[in-house]
mmCIF file of C-alpha atoms in Angstrom:
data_model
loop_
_atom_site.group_PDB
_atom_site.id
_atom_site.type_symbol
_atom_site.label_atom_id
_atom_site.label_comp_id
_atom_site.label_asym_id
_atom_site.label_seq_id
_atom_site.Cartn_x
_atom_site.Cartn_y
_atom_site.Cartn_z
ATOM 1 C CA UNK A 91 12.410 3.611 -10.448
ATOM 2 C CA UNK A 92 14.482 0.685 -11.533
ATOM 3 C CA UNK A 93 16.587 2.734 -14.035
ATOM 4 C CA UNK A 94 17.521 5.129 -11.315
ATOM 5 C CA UNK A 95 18.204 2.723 -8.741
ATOM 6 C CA UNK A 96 17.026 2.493 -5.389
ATOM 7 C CA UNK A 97 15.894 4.955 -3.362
ATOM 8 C CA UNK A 98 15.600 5.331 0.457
ATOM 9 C CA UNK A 99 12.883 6.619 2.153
ATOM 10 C CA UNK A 100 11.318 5.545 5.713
ATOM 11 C CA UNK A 101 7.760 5.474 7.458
ATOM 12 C CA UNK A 102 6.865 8.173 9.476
ATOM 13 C CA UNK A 103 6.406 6.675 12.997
ATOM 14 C CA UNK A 104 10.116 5.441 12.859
ATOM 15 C CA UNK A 105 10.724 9.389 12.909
ATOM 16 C CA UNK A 106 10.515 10.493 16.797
ATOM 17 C CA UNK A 107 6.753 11.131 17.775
ATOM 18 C CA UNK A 108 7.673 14.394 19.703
ATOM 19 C CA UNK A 109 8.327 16.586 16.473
ATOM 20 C CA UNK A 110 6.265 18.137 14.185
ATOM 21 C CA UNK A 111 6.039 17.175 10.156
ATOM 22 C CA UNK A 112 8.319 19.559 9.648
ATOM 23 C CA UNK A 113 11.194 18.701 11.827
ATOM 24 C CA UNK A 114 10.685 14.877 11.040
ATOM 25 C CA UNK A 115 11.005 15.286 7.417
ATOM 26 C CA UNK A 116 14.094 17.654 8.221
ATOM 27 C CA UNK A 117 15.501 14.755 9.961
ATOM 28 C CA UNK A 118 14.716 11.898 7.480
ATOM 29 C CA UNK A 119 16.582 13.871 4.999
ATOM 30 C CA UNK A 120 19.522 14.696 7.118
ATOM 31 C CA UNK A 121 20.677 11.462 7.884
ATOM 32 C CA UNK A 122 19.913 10.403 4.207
ATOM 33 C CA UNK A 123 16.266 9.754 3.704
ATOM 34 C CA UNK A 124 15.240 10.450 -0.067
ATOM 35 C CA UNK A 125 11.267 10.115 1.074
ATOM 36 C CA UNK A 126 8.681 9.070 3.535
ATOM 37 C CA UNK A 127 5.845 6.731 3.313
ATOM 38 C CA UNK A 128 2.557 8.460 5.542
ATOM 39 C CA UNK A 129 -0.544 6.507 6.963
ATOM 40 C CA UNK A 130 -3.949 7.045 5.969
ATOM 41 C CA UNK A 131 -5.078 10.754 7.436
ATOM 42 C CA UNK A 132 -8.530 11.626 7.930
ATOM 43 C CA UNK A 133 -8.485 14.876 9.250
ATOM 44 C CA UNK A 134 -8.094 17.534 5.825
ATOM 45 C CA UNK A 135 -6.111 19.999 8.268
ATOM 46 C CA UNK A 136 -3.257 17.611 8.986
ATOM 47 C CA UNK A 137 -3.091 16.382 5.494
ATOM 48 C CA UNK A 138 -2.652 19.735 4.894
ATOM 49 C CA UNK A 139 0.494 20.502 7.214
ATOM 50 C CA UNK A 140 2.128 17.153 5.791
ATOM 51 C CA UNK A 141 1.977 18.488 1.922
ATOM 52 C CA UNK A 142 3.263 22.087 3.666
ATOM 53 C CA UNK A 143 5.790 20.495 5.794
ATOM 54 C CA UNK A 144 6.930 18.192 2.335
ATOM 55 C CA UNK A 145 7.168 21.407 0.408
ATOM 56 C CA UNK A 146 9.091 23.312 2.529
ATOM 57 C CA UNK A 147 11.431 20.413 3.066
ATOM 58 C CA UNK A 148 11.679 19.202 -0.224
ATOM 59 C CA UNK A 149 11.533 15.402 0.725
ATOM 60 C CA UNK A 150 9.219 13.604 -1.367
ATOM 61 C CA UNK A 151 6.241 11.537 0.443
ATOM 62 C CA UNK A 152 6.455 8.353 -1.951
ATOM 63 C CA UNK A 153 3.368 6.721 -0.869
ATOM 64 C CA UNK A 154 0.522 6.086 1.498
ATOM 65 C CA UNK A 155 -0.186 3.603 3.697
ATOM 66 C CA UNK A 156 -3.938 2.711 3.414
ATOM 67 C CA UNK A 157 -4.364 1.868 7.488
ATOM 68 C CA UNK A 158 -8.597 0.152 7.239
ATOM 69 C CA UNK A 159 -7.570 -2.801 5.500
ATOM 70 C CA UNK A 160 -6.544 -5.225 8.902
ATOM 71 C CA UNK A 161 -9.288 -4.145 10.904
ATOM 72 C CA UNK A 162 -11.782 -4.502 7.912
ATOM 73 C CA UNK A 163 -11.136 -6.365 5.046
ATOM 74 C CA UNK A 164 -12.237 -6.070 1.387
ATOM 75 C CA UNK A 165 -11.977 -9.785 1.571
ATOM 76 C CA UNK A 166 -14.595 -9.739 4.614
ATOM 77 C CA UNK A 167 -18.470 -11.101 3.884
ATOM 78 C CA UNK A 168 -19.266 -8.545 5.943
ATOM 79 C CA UNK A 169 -21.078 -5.536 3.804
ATOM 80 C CA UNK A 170 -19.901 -2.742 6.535
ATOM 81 C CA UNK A 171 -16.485 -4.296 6.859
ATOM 82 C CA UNK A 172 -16.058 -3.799 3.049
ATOM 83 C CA UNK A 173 -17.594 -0.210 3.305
ATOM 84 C CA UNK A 174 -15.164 0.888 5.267
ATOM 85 C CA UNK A 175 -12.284 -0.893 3.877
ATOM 86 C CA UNK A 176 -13.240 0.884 0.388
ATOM 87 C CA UNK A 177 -13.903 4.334 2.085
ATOM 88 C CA UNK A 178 -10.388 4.380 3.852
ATOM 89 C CA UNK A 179 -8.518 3.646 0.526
ATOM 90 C CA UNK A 180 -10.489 6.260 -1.056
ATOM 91 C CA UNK A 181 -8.886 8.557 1.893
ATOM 92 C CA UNK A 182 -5.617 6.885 1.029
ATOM 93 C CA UNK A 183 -5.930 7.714 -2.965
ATOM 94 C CA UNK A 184 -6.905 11.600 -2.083
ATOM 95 C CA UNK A 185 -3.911 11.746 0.226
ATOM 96 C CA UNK A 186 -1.374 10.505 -2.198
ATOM 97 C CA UNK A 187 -3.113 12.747 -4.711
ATOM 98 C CA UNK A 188 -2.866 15.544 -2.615
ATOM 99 C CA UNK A 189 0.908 15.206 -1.256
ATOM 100 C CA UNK A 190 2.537 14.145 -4.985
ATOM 101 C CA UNK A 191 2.603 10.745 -4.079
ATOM 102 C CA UNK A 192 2.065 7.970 -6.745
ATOM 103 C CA UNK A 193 1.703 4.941 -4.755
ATOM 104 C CA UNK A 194 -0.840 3.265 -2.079
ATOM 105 C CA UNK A 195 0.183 0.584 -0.244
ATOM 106 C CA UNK A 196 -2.874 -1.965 0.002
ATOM 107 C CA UNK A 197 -3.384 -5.351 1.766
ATOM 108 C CA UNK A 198 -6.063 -6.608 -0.718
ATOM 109 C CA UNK A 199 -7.416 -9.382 1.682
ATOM 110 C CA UNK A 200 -6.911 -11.618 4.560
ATOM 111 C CA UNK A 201 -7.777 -15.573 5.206
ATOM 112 C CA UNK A 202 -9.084 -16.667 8.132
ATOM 113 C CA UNK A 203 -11.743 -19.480 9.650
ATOM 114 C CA UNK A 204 -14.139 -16.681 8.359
ATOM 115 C CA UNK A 205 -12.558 -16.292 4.904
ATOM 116 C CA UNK A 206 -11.408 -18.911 2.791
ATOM 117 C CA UNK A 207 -8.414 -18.410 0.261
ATOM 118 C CA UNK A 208 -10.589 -18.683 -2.722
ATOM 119 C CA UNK A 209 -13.598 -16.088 -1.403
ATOM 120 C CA UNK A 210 -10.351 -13.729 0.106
ATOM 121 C CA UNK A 211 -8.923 -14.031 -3.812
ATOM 122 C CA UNK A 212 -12.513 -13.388 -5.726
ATOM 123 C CA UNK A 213 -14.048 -10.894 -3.187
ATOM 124 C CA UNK A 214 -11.114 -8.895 -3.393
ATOM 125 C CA UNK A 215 -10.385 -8.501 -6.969
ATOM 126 C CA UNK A 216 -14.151 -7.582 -7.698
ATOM 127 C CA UNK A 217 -14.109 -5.243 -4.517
ATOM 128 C CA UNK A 218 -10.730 -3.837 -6.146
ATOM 129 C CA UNK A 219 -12.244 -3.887 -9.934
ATOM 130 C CA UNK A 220 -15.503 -1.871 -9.136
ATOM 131 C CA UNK A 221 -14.671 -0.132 -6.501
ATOM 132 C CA UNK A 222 -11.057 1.313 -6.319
ATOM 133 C CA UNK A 223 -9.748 1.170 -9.218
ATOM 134 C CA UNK A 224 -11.354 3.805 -10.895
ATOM 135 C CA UNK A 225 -10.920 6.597 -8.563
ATOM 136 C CA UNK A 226 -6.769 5.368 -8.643
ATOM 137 C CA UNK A 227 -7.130 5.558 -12.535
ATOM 138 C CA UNK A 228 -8.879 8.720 -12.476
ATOM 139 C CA UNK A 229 -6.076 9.934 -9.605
ATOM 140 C CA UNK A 230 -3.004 8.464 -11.753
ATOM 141 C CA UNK A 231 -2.094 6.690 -8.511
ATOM 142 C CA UNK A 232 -1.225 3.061 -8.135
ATOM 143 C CA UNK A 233 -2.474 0.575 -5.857
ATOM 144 C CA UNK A 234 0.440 -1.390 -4.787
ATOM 145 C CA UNK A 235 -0.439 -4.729 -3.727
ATOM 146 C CA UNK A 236 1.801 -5.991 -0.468
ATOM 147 C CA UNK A 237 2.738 -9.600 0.978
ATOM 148 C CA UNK A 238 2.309 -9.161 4.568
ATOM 149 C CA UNK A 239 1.125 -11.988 7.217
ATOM 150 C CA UNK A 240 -2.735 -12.422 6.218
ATOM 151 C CA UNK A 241 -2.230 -16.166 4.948
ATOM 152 C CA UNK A 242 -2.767 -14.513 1.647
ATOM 153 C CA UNK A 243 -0.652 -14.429 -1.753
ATOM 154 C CA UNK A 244 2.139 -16.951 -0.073
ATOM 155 C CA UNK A 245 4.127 -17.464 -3.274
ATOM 156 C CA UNK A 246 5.710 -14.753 -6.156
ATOM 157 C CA UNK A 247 3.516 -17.020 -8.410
ATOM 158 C CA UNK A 248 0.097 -15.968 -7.025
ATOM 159 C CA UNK A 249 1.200 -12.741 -6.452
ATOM 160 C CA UNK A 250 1.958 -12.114 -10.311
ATOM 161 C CA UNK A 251 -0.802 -14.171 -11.155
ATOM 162 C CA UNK A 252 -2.772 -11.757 -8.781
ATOM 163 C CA UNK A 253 -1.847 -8.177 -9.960
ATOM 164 C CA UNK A 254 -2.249 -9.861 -13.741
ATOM 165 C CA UNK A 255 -5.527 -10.233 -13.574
ATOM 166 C CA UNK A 256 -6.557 -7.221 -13.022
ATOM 167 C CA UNK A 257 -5.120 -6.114 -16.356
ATOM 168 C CA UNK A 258 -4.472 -2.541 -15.358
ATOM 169 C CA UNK A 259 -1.287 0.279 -15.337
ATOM 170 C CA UNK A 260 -2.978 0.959 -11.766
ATOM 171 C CA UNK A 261 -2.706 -2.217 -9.887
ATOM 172 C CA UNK A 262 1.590 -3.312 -9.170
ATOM 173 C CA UNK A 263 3.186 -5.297 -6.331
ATOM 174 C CA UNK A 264 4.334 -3.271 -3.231
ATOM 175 C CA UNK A 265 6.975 -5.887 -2.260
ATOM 176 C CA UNK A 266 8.294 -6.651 1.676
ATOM 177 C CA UNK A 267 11.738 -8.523 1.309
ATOM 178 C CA UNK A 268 10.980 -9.436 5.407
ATOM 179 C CA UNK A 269 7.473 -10.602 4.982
ATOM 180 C CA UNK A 270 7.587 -13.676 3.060
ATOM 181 C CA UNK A 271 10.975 -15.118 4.947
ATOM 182 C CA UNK A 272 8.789 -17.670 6.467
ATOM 183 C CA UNK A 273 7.857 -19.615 2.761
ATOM 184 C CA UNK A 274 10.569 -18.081 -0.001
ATOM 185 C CA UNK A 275 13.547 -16.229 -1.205
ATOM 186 C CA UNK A 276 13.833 -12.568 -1.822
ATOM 187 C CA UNK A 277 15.445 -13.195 -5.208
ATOM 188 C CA UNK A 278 12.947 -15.348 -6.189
ATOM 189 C CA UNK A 279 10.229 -13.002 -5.184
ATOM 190 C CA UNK A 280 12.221 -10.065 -7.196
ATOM 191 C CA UNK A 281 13.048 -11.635 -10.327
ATOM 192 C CA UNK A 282 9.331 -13.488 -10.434
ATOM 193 C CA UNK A 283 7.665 -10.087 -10.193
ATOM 194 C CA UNK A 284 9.677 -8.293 -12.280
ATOM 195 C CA UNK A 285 8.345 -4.979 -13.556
ATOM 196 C CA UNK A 286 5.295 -5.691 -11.488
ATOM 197 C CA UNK A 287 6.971 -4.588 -8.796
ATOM 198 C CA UNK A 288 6.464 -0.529 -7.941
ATOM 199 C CA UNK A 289 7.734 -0.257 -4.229
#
């Protein structure tokens, strides 16, 4: 949190592929790690040897990384598309749920010569609204919101404006100081969001 300062933590596949959970969190936290962010996992029995492997180590897994929503958008007009967008951060919730961790990262929507800015905004939010948010309320975890390159939320103005309308303790900004290099300032980004901003 804020008050404690920041806090260092890095995603799993920067860890070398060759070791197990166990070794890889060893490592994190050996040269300094104080967590690990962890993709989306299907299967229950690896889930399983990541909350083991976290125990045993003591690192703390600080969030998920909900991995359906580039390949199929909330945002999409598509009815399947959104199906399993909404299915894989319902994966993503349980996971954090089950490993301690109180954050998922989510790309809400992306634009393209399918989706325009406005439909990517509204489909979204409603998606987000009826169908997310109250398994993450009824979880306690947050859906963190992230800039990333999907032509989407290109100013800390929308992005505030964004995460304010949905009016809830669940919905925050996950923020990427890289990703919005292209059209802005870190500072700017920081000081705009605020207390908005969870990761």
């Amino acid at each position: 949190g804020a008050a404690g300062g920041l806090k260092k933590a890095v995603y799993v596949s920067m860890l070398p592929k060759e070791l197990g959970y166990l070794e890889k969190f060893q490592l994190a936290l050996d040269v300094g790690f104080e967590g690990v962010e962890i993709g989306t996992i299907t299967d229950p029995a690896i889930a399983e040897q990541i909350k083991d492997a976290a125990a045993k180590t003591g690192i703390k897994i600080h969030s998920v990384m909900n991995s359906e929503h580039w390949r199929s958008p909330l945002s999409s007009a598509d009815p399947e598309a959104v199906k399993k967008s909404v299915a894989g951060m319902e994966t993503s919730l349980r996971n954090a749920k089950l490993w301690g961790a109180d954050a998922v990262l989510l790309v809400p929507a992306v634009v393209n010569a399918e989706t325009s800015y406005q439909d990517a905004w509204t489909r979204s939010q409603k998606v987000i609204k009826e169908r997310i948010l109250p398994l993450a309320q009824e979880l306690k975890v947050v859906i963190g919101m992230e800039n990333v390159w999907n032509k989407f939320l290109l100013s800390p103005l929308e992005m505030a404006r964004y995460v304010d309308e949905f009016a809830s303790p669940w919905v925050k900004a996950y923020l990427d100081v890289g990703n919005m290099l292209f059209y802005g300032y870190p500072q700017d980004w920081v000081r705009t969001l605020g207390k908005r901003t969870f990761r």
